Coordinates of C-alpha atoms and ligand atoms in Angstrom, one line a residue:
M1268 CA -14.2 17.9 -9.1
S1269 CA -16.4 17.2 -12.1
T1270 CA -17.4 13.7 -13.1
P1271 CA -15.9 12.7 -16.5
A1272 CA -18.3 11.7 -19.2
A1273 CA -16.2 8.9 -20.7
D1274 CA -15.0 5.7 -19.3
V1275 CA -11.2 5.5 -19.0
W1276 CA -9.2 2.3 -19.5
L1277 CA -5.6 2.3 -18.1
T1278 CA -4.1 -0.6 -20.0
G1279 CA -1.0 -2.7 -19.5
G1280 CA 0.4 -1.2 -16.3
T1281 CA 1.5 -3.0 -13.1
V1282 CA -1.2 -2.4 -10.5
F1283 CA -0.2 -1.9 -6.9
D1284 CA -3.7 -1.9 -5.3
A1285 CA -2.4 -1.3 -1.7
T1286 CA -4.5 -4.1 -0.2
G1287 CA -1.4 -6.1 0.6
R1288 CA -1.7 -8.1 -2.7
E1289 CA 1.5 -8.5 -4.8
P1290 CA 1.6 -6.1 -7.8
F1291 CA 0.1 -7.6 -10.9
R1292 CA -0.3 -6.5 -14.5
A1293 CA -3.8 -5.4 -15.2
D1294 CA -6.2 -3.2 -17.2
L1295 CA -8.1 -0.9 -15.0
R1296 CA -11.4 0.7 -16.0
V1297 CA -12.7 3.9 -14.4
S1298 CA -16.4 4.8 -14.8
A1299 CA -18.5 7.5 -13.2
G1300 CA -15.6 8.5 -11.0
R1301 CA -15.1 5.1 -9.5
V1302 CA -12.9 2.1 -10.2
A1303 CA -15.2 -0.1 -12.2
E1304 CA -13.0 -3.1 -13.2
V1305 CA -9.5 -4.4 -12.5
V1306 CA -8.8 -7.1 -15.0
A1307 CA -5.6 -9.1 -14.3
L1308 CA -3.7 -9.8 -17.6
D1309 CA -2.8 -13.2 -18.7
P1310 CA 0.8 -12.9 -19.9
T1311 CA 0.3 -15.6 -22.5
A1312 CA -2.9 -14.1 -24.0
R1313 CA -3.1 -11.3 -26.4
P1314 CA -4.0 -7.9 -24.8
A1315 CA -7.7 -7.1 -25.1
D1316 CA -8.7 -4.2 -27.3
R1317 CA -10.4 -1.8 -24.9
R1318 CA -11.4 0.8 -27.6
G1319 CA -15.0 1.7 -28.1
P1320 CA -17.5 4.5 -28.2
G1321 CA -17.3 6.8 -25.1
V1322 CA -14.1 5.2 -24.0
V1323 CA -10.7 6.8 -23.5
V1324 CA -7.8 4.3 -23.6
E1325 CA -4.5 5.3 -21.9
D1326 CA -1.7 2.8 -22.6
V1327 CA 0.3 2.8 -19.4
T1328 CA 2.5 -0.2 -20.2
G1329 CA 5.8 0.0 -18.3
T1330 CA 4.3 2.0 -15.4
T1331 CA 3.3 1.4 -11.8
V1332 CA -0.4 2.2 -11.2
L1333 CA -1.0 3.3 -7.6
P1334 CA -3.9 4.6 -5.6
G1335 CA -3.7 8.4 -5.4
L1336 CA -1.2 9.2 -2.7
V1337 CA -2.3 10.6 0.7
D1338 CA -0.1 13.0 2.7
A1339 CA -1.3 12.6 6.3
H1340 CA 0.7 15.6 7.5
A1341 CA 0.6 18.6 5.2
H1342 CA 0.6 22.4 5.8
V1343 CA -0.4 24.0 2.5
G1344 CA -1.1 27.3 4.2
I1345 CA 2.3 27.7 6.0
L1346 CA 4.5 29.4 3.5
R1347 CA 6.9 30.9 6.0
L1348 CA 7.3 30.4 9.7
H1349 CA 8.3 34.0 10.2
G1350 CA 7.0 37.1 8.4
Q1351 CA 4.3 35.4 6.3
A1352 CA 1.9 38.1 7.3
A1353 CA 4.0 40.7 5.5
L1354 CA 2.9 39.1 2.2
P1355 CA -0.4 40.5 0.9
A1356 CA -3.2 38.0 1.4
P1357 CA -3.8 37.6 -2.4
V1358 CA -0.1 36.7 -2.8
Q1359 CA -0.4 34.1 0.0
A1360 CA -3.5 32.7 -1.7
A1361 CA -1.8 32.4 -5.1
M1362 CA 1.1 30.6 -3.4
V1363 CA -1.2 28.2 -1.7
F1364 CA -3.2 27.5 -4.9
A1365 CA 0.1 26.7 -6.6
V1366 CA 1.1 24.3 -3.8
L1367 CA -2.3 22.5 -4.2
A1368 CA -1.9 22.2 -8.0
D1369 CA 1.6 21.0 -7.6
S1370 CA 0.5 18.4 -5.0
L1371 CA -1.8 16.8 -7.6
A1372 CA 1.1 16.8 -10.1
Q1373 CA 3.2 14.9 -7.6
G1374 CA 0.4 12.2 -7.4
F1375 CA -1.1 13.3 -4.1
T1376 CA -4.9 13.3 -4.3
T1377 CA -5.6 13.7 -0.6
L1378 CA -3.9 16.0 1.9
R1379 CA -4.7 16.0 5.6
D1380 CA -3.7 19.5 6.5
L1381 CA -2.5 19.7 10.1
G1382 CA -2.6 23.4 10.7
G1383 CA -3.2 26.5 8.7
V1384 CA -6.1 26.4 6.3
D1385 CA -9.8 25.9 7.1
G1386 CA -13.0 25.0 5.2
G1387 CA -12.8 28.0 3.0
L1388 CA -10.0 26.5 1.0
V1389 CA -11.9 23.2 0.8
E1390 CA -14.8 25.1 -0.7
A1391 CA -12.7 26.8 -3.3
V1392 CA -11.4 23.4 -4.5
R1393 CA -14.9 21.8 -4.2
R1394 CA -16.3 24.5 -6.5
G1395 CA -13.6 23.8 -9.0
L1396 CA -12.3 27.4 -8.7
V1397 CA -8.8 26.1 -8.1
P1398 CA -7.3 22.6 -8.8
G1399 CA -6.4 20.7 -5.7
P1400 CA -6.4 17.5 -3.8
R1401 CA -9.1 16.4 -1.4
L1402 CA -8.4 18.5 1.7
L1403 CA -9.0 17.6 5.3
P1404 CA -8.2 20.8 7.2
S1405 CA -7.5 21.3 10.9
G1406 CA -7.9 25.1 11.1
Q1407 CA -5.5 26.4 13.7
I1408 CA -3.3 24.2 15.8
L1409 CA -4.0 24.5 19.5
S1410 CA -0.9 25.3 21.5
Q1411 CA -0.3 26.5 25.1
T1412 CA 1.2 29.9 25.7
G1413 CA 5.0 29.3 25.5
G1414 CA 4.4 26.1 23.6
H1415 CA 5.5 24.9 20.2
G1416 CA 2.9 27.2 18.5
D1417 CA 4.0 30.3 20.3
F1418 CA 6.1 32.2 17.8
R1419 CA 6.0 35.5 19.6
G1420 CA 9.2 37.0 20.8
P1421 CA 9.9 36.9 24.5
T1422 CA 8.3 40.4 24.8
P1423 CA 5.0 40.0 22.9
G1424 CA 3.3 42.9 21.2
G1425 CA 0.4 43.2 18.7
A1426 CA -3.3 43.7 19.1
D1427 CA -4.4 40.2 19.8
P1428 CA -2.1 38.4 22.4
C1429 CA -3.5 35.0 21.3
Q1430 CA -2.5 35.3 17.7
N1431 CA 1.0 34.9 16.3
P1432 CA 1.3 38.3 14.6
S1433 CA 3.8 37.4 11.9
T1434 CA 2.1 34.3 10.4
G1435 CA -0.7 33.9 8.0
A1436 CA -3.7 35.9 6.8
D1437 CA -6.8 36.2 8.8
G1438 CA -9.8 34.6 7.1
F1439 CA -7.6 32.4 4.9
T1440 CA -4.7 30.7 6.7
L1441 CA -3.8 31.0 10.4
P1442 CA -1.5 28.2 11.7
M1443 CA -1.7 28.4 15.5
L1444 CA -4.0 29.5 18.3
L1445 CA -2.8 29.9 21.9
V1446 CA -5.1 28.4 24.5
D1447 CA -4.7 28.1 28.3
G1448 CA -7.2 26.4 30.5
P1449 CA -9.9 23.8 29.7
D1450 CA -12.6 26.4 28.9
A1451 CA -10.3 28.2 26.4
A1452 CA -9.4 24.8 24.9
T1453 CA -13.1 23.9 24.5
R1454 CA -13.9 27.2 22.9
A1455 CA -10.9 27.0 20.5
A1456 CA -11.7 23.5 19.4
R1457 CA -15.4 24.4 18.8
A1458 CA -14.2 27.4 16.7
Q1459 CA -12.0 25.2 14.5
F1460 CA -15.0 22.9 13.7
H1461 CA -17.1 26.0 13.1
R1462 CA -14.7 27.1 10.3
G1463 CA -14.6 23.7 8.7
A1464 CA -12.0 21.6 10.5
T1465 CA -12.4 17.8 10.0
Q1466 CA -10.1 17.0 12.9
I1467 CA -8.2 19.0 15.6
K1468 CA -4.5 19.2 15.9
V1469 CA -2.8 20.0 19.2
F1470 CA 0.8 20.5 20.3
A1471 CA 1.5 18.0 23.2
T1472 CA 5.3 18.4 23.4
G1473 CA 7.9 20.9 22.3
G1474 CA 9.4 20.6 18.8
L1475 CA 12.2 21.5 16.4
L1476 CA 11.4 24.8 14.7
S1477 CA 10.3 26.8 17.7
H1478 CA 12.4 28.4 20.4
G1479 CA 12.2 28.3 24.1
D1480 CA 10.2 25.1 24.4
P1481 CA 12.3 21.9 25.0
I1482 CA 11.3 18.8 23.0
E1483 CA 11.1 16.8 26.3
A1484 CA 8.5 19.2 27.8
P1485 CA 4.9 18.0 27.8
Q1486 CA 2.5 20.7 26.6
L1487 CA -1.2 21.3 27.4
S1488 CA -2.4 19.9 30.7
E1489 CA -4.4 16.6 30.7
A1490 CA -7.5 18.6 31.5
E1491 CA -6.9 20.9 28.5
L1492 CA -6.4 17.9 26.2
R1493 CA -9.5 16.1 27.5
A1494 CA -11.5 19.2 26.8
V1495 CA -10.4 19.2 23.2
V1496 CA -11.0 15.5 22.8
E1497 CA -14.5 15.9 24.2
V1498 CA -15.4 18.5 21.6
A1499 CA -14.0 16.4 18.8
A1500 CA -15.8 13.3 20.0
D1501 CA -19.1 15.2 20.0
R1502 CA -18.5 16.1 16.4
G1503 CA -17.7 12.4 15.5
S1504 CA -14.1 13.4 14.9
Y1505 CA -10.8 13.0 16.7
V1506 CA -7.7 14.8 18.0
T1507 CA -4.2 14.2 16.6
A1508 CA -1.3 15.4 18.8
H1509 CA 2.1 16.5 17.8
A1510 CA 4.3 14.7 20.2
H1511 CA 8.0 13.8 20.0
S1512 CA 8.8 12.7 23.6
P1513 CA 7.3 10.2 26.0
R1514 CA 5.7 12.3 28.8
G1515 CA 3.6 14.6 26.6
L1516 CA 2.8 11.7 24.2
Q1517 CA 1.5 9.4 27.0
R1518 CA -0.5 12.3 28.4
A1519 CA -2.2 12.9 25.0
V1520 CA -3.0 9.1 24.7
R1521 CA -4.5 9.0 28.2
A1522 CA -6.6 12.1 27.3
G1523 CA -8.0 10.3 24.3
A1524 CA -6.0 11.5 21.3
R1525 CA -6.5 9.0 18.4
C1526 CA -3.3 9.8 16.5
I1527 CA 0.2 11.0 17.3
E1528 CA 2.3 13.0 14.8
H1529 CA 6.1 12.4 14.7
A1530 CA 6.4 10.0 17.7
T1531 CA 10.1 10.4 17.3
L1532 CA 11.6 9.8 20.7
V1533 CA 9.3 7.0 21.9
D1534 CA 10.4 4.4 24.4
E1535 CA 9.1 0.9 24.9
E1536 CA 6.5 1.9 27.5
T1537 CA 5.1 4.6 25.2
V1538 CA 4.9 2.3 22.2
E1539 CA 3.0 -0.3 24.3
L1540 CA 0.6 2.3 25.6
M1541 CA -0.1 3.4 22.0
A1542 CA -0.7 -0.2 20.9
A1543 CA -3.0 -0.9 23.9
H1544 CA -5.1 2.2 23.1
D1545 CA -5.1 1.5 19.3
V1546 CA -3.6 5.0 18.7
A1547 CA -2.1 5.5 15.3
A1548 CA 1.2 7.2 14.5
V1549 CA 2.3 9.3 11.5
G1550 CA 6.0 9.2 10.9
T1551 CA 7.5 12.3 9.4
L1552 CA 10.9 11.8 7.9
T1553 CA 11.1 14.4 5.2
V1554 CA 11.6 17.5 7.2
S1555 CA 14.7 16.4 9.0
E1556 CA 16.1 15.1 5.7
V1557 CA 15.4 18.5 4.0
L1558 CA 16.9 20.3 7.0
R1559 CA 20.1 18.3 6.3
V1560 CA 20.3 18.9 2.5
D1561 CA 18.4 22.2 1.9
P1562 CA 17.4 24.0 5.1
A1563 CA 16.8 27.3 3.3
S1564 CA 13.8 25.8 1.4
L1565 CA 11.8 25.5 4.6
G1566 CA 12.3 29.2 5.4
A1567 CA 12.7 28.1 9.0
G1568 CA 15.6 30.2 10.1
P1569 CA 18.4 28.8 12.2
V1570 CA 17.7 25.3 13.5
D1571 CA 19.6 23.5 16.3
A1572 CA 21.8 21.1 14.4
G1573 CA 22.1 18.8 17.4
D1574 CA 18.3 18.5 17.8
S1575 CA 17.9 18.0 14.1
A1576 CA 20.4 15.1 13.9
R1577 CA 19.1 13.5 17.0
L1578 CA 15.5 13.5 15.7
R1579 CA 16.6 12.1 12.4
E1580 CA 18.4 9.2 14.0
S1581 CA 15.8 8.5 16.6
A1582 CA 13.0 8.6 14.0
A1583 CA 14.3 5.5 12.3
R1584 CA 14.5 3.6 15.7
A1585 CA 10.9 4.8 16.5
I1586 CA 9.5 3.5 13.3
D1587 CA 11.0 0.1 13.9
A1588 CA 9.6 0.1 17.5
L1589 CA 6.2 1.2 16.4
E1590 CA 6.1 -1.4 13.6
R1591 CA 7.1 -4.2 16.0
A1592 CA 4.5 -3.2 18.5
G1593 CA 1.8 -3.3 15.8
V1594 CA 0.9 0.4 16.0
R1595 CA -1.0 1.5 12.9
L1596 CA 1.7 3.6 11.2
G1597 CA 1.1 6.2 8.4
C1598 CA 3.4 8.8 6.9
G1599 CA 3.3 12.5 6.3
S1600 CA 5.8 15.0 4.8
D1601 CA 5.2 17.9 7.2
L1602 CA 6.5 20.2 4.5
I1603 CA 6.1 23.9 4.8
G1604 CA 7.2 26.7 2.5
E1605 CA 6.3 28.2 -0.9
R1606 CA 7.5 25.2 -2.8
Q1607 CA 6.3 21.9 -1.4
H1608 CA 7.6 19.7 -4.2
R1609 CA 9.1 16.9 -2.1
R1610 CA 6.0 15.1 -0.8
G1611 CA 7.2 11.9 -2.5
W1612 CA 10.4 11.9 -0.4
E1613 CA 8.4 10.8 2.6
V1614 CA 7.4 7.5 0.9
A1615 CA 10.9 6.9 -0.4
L1616 CA 12.4 7.5 3.1
H1617 CA 9.9 5.1 4.6
A1618 CA 10.8 2.6 1.9
R1619 CA 14.4 2.7 3.0
L1620 CA 13.4 1.6 6.5
S1621 CA 10.4 -0.7 5.9
G1622 CA 10.5 -1.7 2.2
A1623 CA 8.7 -0.3 -0.8
S1624 CA 5.5 -2.2 -0.4
V1625 CA 4.9 -1.3 3.2
A1626 CA 5.8 2.4 2.5
L1627 CA 3.4 2.6 -0.4
Q1628 CA 0.7 1.0 1.7
R1629 CA 1.3 3.6 4.4
A1630 CA 1.0 6.4 1.9
T1631 CA -2.3 5.1 0.5
R1632 CA -4.4 2.7 2.5
V1633 CA -3.1 3.3 6.0
N1634 CA -3.1 7.0 5.7
A1635 CA -6.7 6.8 4.4
E1636 CA -7.6 4.7 7.4
I1637 CA -6.0 7.3 9.8
C1638 CA -8.0 10.0 8.0
G1639 CA -11.2 8.1 8.4
I1640 CA -11.8 7.9 4.6
A1641 CA -10.7 4.4 3.8
D1642 CA -14.2 3.4 2.7
E1643 CA -13.8 5.7 -0.3
V1644 CA -10.1 6.0 -1.1
G1645 CA -6.7 4.4 -0.4
T1646 CA -6.9 1.2 -2.5
L1647 CA -7.6 0.4 -6.1
E1648 CA -10.6 -1.9 -5.6
V1649 CA -13.8 -1.9 -7.5
G1650 CA -16.2 0.7 -6.1
K1651 CA -13.5 2.9 -4.7
V1652 CA -13.2 6.6 -5.8
A1653 CA -10.9 6.5 -8.8
D1654 CA -7.9 8.5 -7.4
V1655 CA -4.9 7.1 -9.3
A1656 CA -1.3 8.0 -9.8
V1657 CA 0.6 6.4 -12.7
F1658 CA 4.4 6.5 -12.4
D1659 CA 6.9 5.4 -15.1
G1660 CA 9.0 2.4 -14.1
D1661 CA 8.9 -0.1 -11.3
L1662 CA 8.3 1.8 -8.0
L1663 CA 8.4 -1.4 -6.0
A1664 CA 11.9 -2.2 -7.2
H1665 CA 13.0 1.5 -7.2
P1666 CA 11.1 3.5 -4.6
D1667 CA 13.7 6.3 -4.8
L1668 CA 12.0 7.2 -8.0
L1669 CA 9.5 9.0 -5.8
M1670 CA 12.3 11.5 -4.9
T1671 CA 13.1 12.3 -8.5
T1672 CA 10.2 11.7 -10.8
R1673 CA 6.6 12.9 -11.2
P1674 CA 3.7 10.7 -12.3
R1675 CA 2.9 10.8 -16.0
L1676 CA -0.8 10.8 -15.2
V1677 CA -3.0 11.5 -12.2
L1678 CA -6.7 10.9 -11.8
A1679 CA -8.8 12.3 -9.0
G1680 CA -12.4 11.2 -8.9
G1681 CA -12.0 9.6 -12.3
A1682 CA -11.0 12.8 -14.0
V1683 CA -7.5 13.4 -15.3
V1684 CA -6.1 16.2 -13.1
S1685 CA -2.5 16.2 -14.1
R1686 CA -0.5 15.0 -17.1
T1687 CA 3.3 15.6 -17.0
P1688 CA 5.1 15.3 -20.3
R1689 CA 8.1 12.9 -20.4
D1690 CA 10.6 15.7 -20.5
H1691 CA 9.3 17.2 -17.2
R1692 CA 8.9 14.1 -15.1
D1693 CA 12.4 14.1 -13.8
H1694 CA 12.4 17.0 -11.5
R1695 CA 15.9 16.6 -9.9
D1696 CA 17.5 19.3 -11.9
T1697 CA 14.9 22.0 -11.5
E1698 CA 14.9 21.2 -7.8
E1699 CA 18.6 21.4 -7.3
A1700 CA 18.9 24.6 -9.4
S1701 CA 16.2 26.5 -7.4
Ligands
ZN129 ZN1 3.5 19.7 11.2

């Protein structure tokens, strides 16, 4: 992303800086891609005139000014769970580029991608060839044979028995890799870092959208998990594990995983173990809500309705238990599909359980901490990278606005990367009509 020449003043908005401070009216100056000043406004004084040579003034009175949102669980390269490989690679690429641009327009300036794309897509964005958020890719998710990442039929065919033949485009987006045995796990983890992964994702239990692997079943042996953790630690990185149920989750924690995705069916013992090991959790509420209201949009095929309802109910209890135990808790949409336009839902759904301020901090500062980039982004403090999302209205009072509106203005690295006209900010109608 290029550094803008002019300083930008965002004037008159209510700043939610995500440090835990109450929102306050302030003028915010961006210079050389960073937050340069945050000047709290005295309600009795006349507003300062910020105009001047080389200065752009954006009057954002009546808005909430947030740090750019971070989705800690994205899959920009998973467009369909079945049959994606039937799409020509350029078509898949065009769809992924559209998802990236649309993520910016939703106010998301960072995506931790947990399976699919690799460093090649990061390079395309970094060079400015396509607009997109900061991307932290995982490459392929490591799964055991017969695990949550094994989308082959019961009688597998295809040239490479370790690839899922119907998903992705080689060299661009491949979601899963099947590994069995510690040596294979070591090799697979090294291969992901070689292609630009910033962290490794593993499947440590069964899940919802795969078949033949129960949610209760632990996946990957402790030796396999330890092998992956060792490779990540050698790279100064970490492993995050998809885990719904206690046995596999506890095994991943004992093996050294630093983060758990979903953590939906946790019991007291599991939550205490996570807290004792300072392991973070990323709650994912959006997908089960989308499965309830619009399952076709995920392209997921038939889903066990009982499993889906059970996970939705237990996720709310899990978030409560994780919060009470003091586990660092972030949030991620886990959206897949060609249109990933509901990233904001995750924040709104967390707000219903934990309040708007906590939810917005999860989606900014805490997610940045989990991603290991909190020195640079996640709060609106002087010196931080100027990733900013400006939403009409009071998001703290009305967090459901994140389900229905787009930000009027989004800055990434101090540059305006998205500006949505007033008529297009409410996206309820287009969404329901599609
Ligand atoms: Zn996922």
